[in-house]
PDB file of N, CA and C in Angstrom:
ATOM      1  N   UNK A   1      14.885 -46.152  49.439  1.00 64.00           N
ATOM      2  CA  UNK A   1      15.254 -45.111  48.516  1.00 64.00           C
ATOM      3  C   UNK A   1      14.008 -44.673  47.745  1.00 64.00           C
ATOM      4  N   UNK A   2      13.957 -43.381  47.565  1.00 72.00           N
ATOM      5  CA  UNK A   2      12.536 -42.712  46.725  1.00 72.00           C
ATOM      6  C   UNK A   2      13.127 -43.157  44.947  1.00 72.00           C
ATOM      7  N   UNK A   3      11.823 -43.311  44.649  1.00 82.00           N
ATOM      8  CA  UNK A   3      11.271 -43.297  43.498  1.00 82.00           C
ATOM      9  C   UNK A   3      11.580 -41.730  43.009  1.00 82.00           C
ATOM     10  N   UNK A   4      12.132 -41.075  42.366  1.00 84.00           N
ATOM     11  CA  UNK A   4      11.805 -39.607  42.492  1.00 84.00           C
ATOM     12  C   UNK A   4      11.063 -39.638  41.026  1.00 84.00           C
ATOM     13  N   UNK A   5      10.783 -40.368  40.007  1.00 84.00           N
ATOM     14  CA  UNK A   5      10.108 -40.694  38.734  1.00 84.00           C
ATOM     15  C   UNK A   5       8.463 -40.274  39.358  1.00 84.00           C
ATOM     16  N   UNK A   6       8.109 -41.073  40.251  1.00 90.00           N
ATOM     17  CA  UNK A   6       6.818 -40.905  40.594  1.00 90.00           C
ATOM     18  C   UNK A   6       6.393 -39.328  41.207  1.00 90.00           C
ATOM     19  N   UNK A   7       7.654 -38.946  42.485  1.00 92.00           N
ATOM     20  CA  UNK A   7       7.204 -38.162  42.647  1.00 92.00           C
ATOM     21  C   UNK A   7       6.449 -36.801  42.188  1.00 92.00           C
ATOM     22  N   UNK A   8       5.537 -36.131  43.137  1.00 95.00           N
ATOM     23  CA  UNK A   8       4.860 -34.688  42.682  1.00 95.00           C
ATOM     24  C   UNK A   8       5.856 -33.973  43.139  1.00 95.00           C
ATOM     25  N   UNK A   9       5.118 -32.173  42.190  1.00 94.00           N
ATOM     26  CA  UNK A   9       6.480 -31.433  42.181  1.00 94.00           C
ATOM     27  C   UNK A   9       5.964 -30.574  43.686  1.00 94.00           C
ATOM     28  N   UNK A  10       5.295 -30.687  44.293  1.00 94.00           N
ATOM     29  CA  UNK A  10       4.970 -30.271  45.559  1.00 94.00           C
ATOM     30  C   UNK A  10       5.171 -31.376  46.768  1.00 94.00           C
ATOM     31  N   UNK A  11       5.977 -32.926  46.490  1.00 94.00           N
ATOM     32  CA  UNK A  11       6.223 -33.237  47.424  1.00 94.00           C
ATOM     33  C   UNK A  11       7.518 -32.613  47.931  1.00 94.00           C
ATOM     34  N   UNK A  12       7.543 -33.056  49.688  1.00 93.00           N
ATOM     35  CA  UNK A  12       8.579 -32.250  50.579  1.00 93.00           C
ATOM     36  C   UNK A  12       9.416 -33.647  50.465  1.00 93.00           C
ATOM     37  N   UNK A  13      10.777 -33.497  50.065  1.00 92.00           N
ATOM     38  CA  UNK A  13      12.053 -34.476  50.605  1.00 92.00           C
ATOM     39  C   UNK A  13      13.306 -34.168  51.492  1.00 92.00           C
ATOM     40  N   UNK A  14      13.594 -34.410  52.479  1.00 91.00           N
ATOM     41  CA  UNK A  14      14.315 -34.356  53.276  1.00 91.00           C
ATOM     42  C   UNK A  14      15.717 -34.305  52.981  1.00 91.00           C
ATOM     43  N   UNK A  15      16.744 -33.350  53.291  1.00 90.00           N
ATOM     44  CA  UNK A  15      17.945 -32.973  52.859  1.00 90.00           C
ATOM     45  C   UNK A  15      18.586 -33.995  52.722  1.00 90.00           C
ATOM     46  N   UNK A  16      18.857 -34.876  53.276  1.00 88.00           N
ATOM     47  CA  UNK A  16      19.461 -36.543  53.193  1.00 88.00           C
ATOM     48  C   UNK A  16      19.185 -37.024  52.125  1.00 88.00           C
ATOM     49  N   UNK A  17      18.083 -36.806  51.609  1.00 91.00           N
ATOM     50  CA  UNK A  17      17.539 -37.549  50.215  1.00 91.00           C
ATOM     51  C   UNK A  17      17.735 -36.851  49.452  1.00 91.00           C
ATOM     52  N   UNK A  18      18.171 -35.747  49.242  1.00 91.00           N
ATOM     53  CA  UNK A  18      18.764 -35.044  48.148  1.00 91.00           C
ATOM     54  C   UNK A  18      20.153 -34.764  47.702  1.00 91.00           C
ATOM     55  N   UNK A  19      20.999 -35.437  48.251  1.00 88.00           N
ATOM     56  CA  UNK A  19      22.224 -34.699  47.928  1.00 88.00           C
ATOM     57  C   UNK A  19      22.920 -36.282  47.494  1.00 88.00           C
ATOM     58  N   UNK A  20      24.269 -36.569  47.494  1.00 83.00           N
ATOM     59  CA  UNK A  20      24.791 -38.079  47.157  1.00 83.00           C
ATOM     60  C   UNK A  20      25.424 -38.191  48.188  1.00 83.00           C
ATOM     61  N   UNK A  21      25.381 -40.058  48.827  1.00 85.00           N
ATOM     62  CA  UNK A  21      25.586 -40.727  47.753  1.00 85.00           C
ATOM     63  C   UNK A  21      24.284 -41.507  47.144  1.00 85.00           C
ATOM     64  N   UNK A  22      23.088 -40.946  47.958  1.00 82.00           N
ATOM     65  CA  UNK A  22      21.704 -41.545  47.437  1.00 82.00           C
ATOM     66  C   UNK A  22      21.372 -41.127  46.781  1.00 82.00           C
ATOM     67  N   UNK A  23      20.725 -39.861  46.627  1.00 89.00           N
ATOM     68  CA  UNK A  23      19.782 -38.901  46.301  1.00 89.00           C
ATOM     69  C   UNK A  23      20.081 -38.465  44.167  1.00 89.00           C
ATOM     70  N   UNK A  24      19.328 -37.773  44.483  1.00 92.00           N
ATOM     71  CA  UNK A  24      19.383 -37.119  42.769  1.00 92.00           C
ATOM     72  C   UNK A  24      20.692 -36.339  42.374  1.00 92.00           C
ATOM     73  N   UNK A  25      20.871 -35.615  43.547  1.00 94.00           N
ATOM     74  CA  UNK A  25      22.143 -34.311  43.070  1.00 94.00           C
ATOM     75  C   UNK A  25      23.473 -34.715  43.380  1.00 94.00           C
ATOM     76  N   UNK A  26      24.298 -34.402  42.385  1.00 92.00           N
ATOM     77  CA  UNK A  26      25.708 -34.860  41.970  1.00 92.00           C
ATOM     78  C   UNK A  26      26.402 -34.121  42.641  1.00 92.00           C
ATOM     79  N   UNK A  27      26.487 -33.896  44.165  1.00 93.00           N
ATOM     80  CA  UNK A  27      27.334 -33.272  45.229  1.00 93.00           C
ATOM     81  C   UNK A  27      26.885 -33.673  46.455  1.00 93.00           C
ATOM     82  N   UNK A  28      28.000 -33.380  47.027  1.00 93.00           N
ATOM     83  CA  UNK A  28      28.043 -33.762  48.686  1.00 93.00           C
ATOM     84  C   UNK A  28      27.199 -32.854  49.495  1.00 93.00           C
ATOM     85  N   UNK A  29      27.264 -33.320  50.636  1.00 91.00           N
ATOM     86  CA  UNK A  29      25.971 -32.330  52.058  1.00 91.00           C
ATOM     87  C   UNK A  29      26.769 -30.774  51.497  1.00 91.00           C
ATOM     88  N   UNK A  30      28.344 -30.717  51.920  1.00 94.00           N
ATOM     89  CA  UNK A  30      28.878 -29.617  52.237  1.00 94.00           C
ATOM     90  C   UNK A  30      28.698 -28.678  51.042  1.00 94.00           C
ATOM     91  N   UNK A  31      28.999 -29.394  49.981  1.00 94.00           N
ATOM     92  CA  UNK A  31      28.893 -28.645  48.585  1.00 94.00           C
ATOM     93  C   UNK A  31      27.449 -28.338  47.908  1.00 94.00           C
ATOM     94  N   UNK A  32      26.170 -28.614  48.396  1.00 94.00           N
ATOM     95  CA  UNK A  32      25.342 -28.576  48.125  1.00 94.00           C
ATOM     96  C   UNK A  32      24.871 -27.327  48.968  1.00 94.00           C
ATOM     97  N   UNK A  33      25.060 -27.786  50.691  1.00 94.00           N
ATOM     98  CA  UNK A  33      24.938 -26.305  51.490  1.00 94.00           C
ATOM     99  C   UNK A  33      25.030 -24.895  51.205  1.00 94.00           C
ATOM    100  N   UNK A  34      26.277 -25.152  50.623  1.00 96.00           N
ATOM    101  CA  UNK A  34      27.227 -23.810  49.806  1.00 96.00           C
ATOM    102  C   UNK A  34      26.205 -23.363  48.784  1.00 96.00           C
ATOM    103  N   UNK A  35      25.962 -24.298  47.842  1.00 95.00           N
ATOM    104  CA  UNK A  35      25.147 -24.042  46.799  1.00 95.00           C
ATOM    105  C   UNK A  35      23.768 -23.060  47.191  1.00 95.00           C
ATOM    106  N   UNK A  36      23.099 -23.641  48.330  1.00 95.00           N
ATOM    107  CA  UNK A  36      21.901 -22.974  49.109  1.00 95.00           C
ATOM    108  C   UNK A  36      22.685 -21.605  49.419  1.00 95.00           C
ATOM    109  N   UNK A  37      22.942 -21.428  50.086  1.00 96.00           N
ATOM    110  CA  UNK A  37      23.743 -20.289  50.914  1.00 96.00           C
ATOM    111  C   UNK A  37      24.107 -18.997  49.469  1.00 96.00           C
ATOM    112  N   UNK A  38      24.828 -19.845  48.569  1.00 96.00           N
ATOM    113  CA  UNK A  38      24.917 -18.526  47.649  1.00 96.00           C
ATOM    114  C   UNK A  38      23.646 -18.498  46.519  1.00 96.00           C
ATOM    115  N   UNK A  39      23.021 -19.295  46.687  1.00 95.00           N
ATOM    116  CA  UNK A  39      21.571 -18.837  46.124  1.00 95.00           C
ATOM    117  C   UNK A  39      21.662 -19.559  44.740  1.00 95.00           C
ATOM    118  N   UNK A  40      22.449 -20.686  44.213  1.00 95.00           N
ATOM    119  CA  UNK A  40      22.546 -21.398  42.977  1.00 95.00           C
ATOM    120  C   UNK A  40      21.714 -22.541  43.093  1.00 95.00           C
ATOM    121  N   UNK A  41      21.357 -23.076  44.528  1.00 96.00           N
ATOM    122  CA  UNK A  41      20.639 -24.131  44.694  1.00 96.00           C
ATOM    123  C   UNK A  41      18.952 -23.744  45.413  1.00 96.00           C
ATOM    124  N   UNK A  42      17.825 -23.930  45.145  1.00 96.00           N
ATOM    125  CA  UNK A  42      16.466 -23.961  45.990  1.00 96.00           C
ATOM    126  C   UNK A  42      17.128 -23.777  47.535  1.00 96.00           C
ATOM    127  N   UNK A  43      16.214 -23.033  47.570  1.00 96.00           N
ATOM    128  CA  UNK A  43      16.023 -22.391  49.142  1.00 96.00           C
ATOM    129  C   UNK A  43      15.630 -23.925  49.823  1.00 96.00           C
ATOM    130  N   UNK A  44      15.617 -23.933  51.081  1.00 95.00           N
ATOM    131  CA  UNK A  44      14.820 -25.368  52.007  1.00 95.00           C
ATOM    132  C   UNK A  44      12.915 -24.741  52.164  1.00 95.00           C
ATOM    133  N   UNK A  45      12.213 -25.541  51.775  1.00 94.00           N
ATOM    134  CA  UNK A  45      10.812 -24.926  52.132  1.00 94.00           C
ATOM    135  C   UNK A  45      10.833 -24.817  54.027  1.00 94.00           C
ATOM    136  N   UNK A  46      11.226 -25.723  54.502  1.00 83.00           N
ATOM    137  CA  UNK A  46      10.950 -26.028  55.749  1.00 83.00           C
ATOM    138  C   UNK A  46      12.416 -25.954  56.643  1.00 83.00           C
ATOM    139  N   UNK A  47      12.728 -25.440  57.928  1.00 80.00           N
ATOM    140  CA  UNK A  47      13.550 -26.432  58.391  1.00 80.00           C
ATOM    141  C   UNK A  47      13.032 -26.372  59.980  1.00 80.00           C
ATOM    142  N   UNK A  48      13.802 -27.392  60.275  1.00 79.00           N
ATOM    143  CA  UNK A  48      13.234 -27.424  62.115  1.00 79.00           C
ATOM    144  C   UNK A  48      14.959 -28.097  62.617  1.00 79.00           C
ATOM    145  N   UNK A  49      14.256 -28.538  64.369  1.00 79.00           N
ATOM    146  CA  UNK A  49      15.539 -28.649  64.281  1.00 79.00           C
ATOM    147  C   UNK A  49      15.727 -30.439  63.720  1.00 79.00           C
ATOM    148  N   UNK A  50      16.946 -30.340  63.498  1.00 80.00           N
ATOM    149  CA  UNK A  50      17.761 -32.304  62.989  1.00 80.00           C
ATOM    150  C   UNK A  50      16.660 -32.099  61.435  1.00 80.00           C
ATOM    151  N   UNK A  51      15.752 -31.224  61.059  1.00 88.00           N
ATOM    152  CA  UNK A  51      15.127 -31.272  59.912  1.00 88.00           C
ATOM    153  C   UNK A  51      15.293 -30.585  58.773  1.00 88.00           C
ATOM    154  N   UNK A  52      15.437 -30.549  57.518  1.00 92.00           N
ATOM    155  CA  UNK A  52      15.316 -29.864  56.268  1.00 92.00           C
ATOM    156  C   UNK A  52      14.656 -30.075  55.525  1.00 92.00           C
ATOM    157  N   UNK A  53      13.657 -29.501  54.796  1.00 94.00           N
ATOM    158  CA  UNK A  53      13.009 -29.977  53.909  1.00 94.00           C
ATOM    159  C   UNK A  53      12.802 -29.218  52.053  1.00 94.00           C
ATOM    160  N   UNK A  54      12.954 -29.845  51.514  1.00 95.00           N
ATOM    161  CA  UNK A  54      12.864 -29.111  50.229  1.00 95.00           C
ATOM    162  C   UNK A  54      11.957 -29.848  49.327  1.00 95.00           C
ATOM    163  N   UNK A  55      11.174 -28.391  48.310  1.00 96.00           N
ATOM    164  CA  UNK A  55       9.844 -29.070  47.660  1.00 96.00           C
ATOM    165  C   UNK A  55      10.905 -29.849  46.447  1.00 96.00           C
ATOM    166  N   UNK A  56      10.234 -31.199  45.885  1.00 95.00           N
ATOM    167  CA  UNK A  56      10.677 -31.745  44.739  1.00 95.00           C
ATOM    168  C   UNK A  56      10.950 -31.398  43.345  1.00 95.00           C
ATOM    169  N   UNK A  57       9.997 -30.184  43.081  1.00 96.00           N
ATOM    170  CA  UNK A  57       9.680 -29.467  41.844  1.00 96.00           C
ATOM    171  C   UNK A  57      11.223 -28.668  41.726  1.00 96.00           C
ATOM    172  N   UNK A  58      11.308 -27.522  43.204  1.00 96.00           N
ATOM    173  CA  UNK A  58      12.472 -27.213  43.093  1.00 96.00           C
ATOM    174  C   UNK A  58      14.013 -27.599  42.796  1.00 96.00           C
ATOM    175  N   UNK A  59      13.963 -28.531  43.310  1.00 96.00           N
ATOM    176  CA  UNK A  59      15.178 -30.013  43.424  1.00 96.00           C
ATOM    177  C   UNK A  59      14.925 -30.063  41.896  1.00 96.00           C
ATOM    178  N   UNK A  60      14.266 -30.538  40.984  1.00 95.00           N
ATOM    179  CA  UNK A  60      14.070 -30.608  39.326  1.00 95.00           C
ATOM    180  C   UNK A  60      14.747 -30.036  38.717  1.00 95.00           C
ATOM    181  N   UNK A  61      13.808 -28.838  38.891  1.00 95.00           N
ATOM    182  CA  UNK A  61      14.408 -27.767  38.705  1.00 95.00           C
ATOM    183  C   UNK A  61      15.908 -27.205  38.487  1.00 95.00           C
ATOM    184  N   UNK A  62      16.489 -27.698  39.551  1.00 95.00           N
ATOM    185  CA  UNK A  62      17.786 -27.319  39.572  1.00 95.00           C
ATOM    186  C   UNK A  62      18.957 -28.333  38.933  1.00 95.00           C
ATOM    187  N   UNK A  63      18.594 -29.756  39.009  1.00 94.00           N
ATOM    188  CA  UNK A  63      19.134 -30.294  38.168  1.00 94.00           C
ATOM    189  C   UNK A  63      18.397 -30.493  36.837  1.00 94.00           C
ATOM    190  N   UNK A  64      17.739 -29.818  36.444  1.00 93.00           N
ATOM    191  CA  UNK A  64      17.713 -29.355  34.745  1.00 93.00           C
ATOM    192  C   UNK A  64      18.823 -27.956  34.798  1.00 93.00           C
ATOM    193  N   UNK A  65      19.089 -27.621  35.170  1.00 93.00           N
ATOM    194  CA  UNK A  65      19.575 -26.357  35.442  1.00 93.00           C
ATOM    195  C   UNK A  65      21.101 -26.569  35.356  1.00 93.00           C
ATOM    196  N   UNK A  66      21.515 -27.634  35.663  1.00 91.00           N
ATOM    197  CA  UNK A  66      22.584 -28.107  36.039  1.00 91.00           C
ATOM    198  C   UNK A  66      23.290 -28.990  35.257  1.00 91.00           C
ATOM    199  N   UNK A  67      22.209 -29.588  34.303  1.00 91.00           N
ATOM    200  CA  UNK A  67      22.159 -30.742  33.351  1.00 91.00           C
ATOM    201  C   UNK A  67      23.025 -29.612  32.055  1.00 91.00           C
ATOM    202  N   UNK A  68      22.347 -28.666  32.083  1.00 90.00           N
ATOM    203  CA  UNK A  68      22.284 -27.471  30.672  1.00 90.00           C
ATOM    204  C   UNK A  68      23.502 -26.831  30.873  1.00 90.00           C
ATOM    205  N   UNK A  69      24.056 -26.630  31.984  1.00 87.00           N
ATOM    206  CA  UNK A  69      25.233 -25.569  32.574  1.00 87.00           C
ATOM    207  C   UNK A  69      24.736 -24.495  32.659  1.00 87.00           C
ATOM    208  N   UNK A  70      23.430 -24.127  33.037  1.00 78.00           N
ATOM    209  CA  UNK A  70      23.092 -22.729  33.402  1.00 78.00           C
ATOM    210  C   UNK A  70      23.372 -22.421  34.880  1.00 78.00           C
ATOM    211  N   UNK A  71      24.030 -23.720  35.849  1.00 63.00           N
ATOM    212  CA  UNK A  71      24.397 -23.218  37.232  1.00 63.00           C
ATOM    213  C   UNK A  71      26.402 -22.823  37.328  1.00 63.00           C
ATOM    214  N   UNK A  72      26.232 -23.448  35.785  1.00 53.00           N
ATOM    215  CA  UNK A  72      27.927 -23.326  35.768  1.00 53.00           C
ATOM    216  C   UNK A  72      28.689 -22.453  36.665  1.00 53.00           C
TER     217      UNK A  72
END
């Protein structure tokens, strides 16, 4: 499991590591997807295929965002 304390806001983390029941953000794959798709959640910097990637800063970002209810 990442440290995300240490991390930089330009490291890349992999969609798996972002969502729960590991990761930082307080929603599931499906509900997080959604979130991307209507534009409330960071875009993916990267994807390939079986891959996703999103910068860390962004991921922050959004749960400060989320913390405040500005994604309400």
């Amino acid at each position: 499991m990442l440290d995300y304390r240490t991390l930089p806001d330009e490291a890349l983390i992999h969609a798996v590591e972002v969502h729960r029941p590991h990761g930082p953000v307080p929603m599931g794959r499906t509900a997080f997807n959604e979130a991307v798709r209507r534009g409330e959640a960071p875009q993916p910097v990267q994807r390939r295929h079986r891959s996703t990637l999103y910068r860390w800063g962004d991921i922050r970002e959004f749960l400060e965002k989320l913390a405040t209810g500005e994604n309400a």
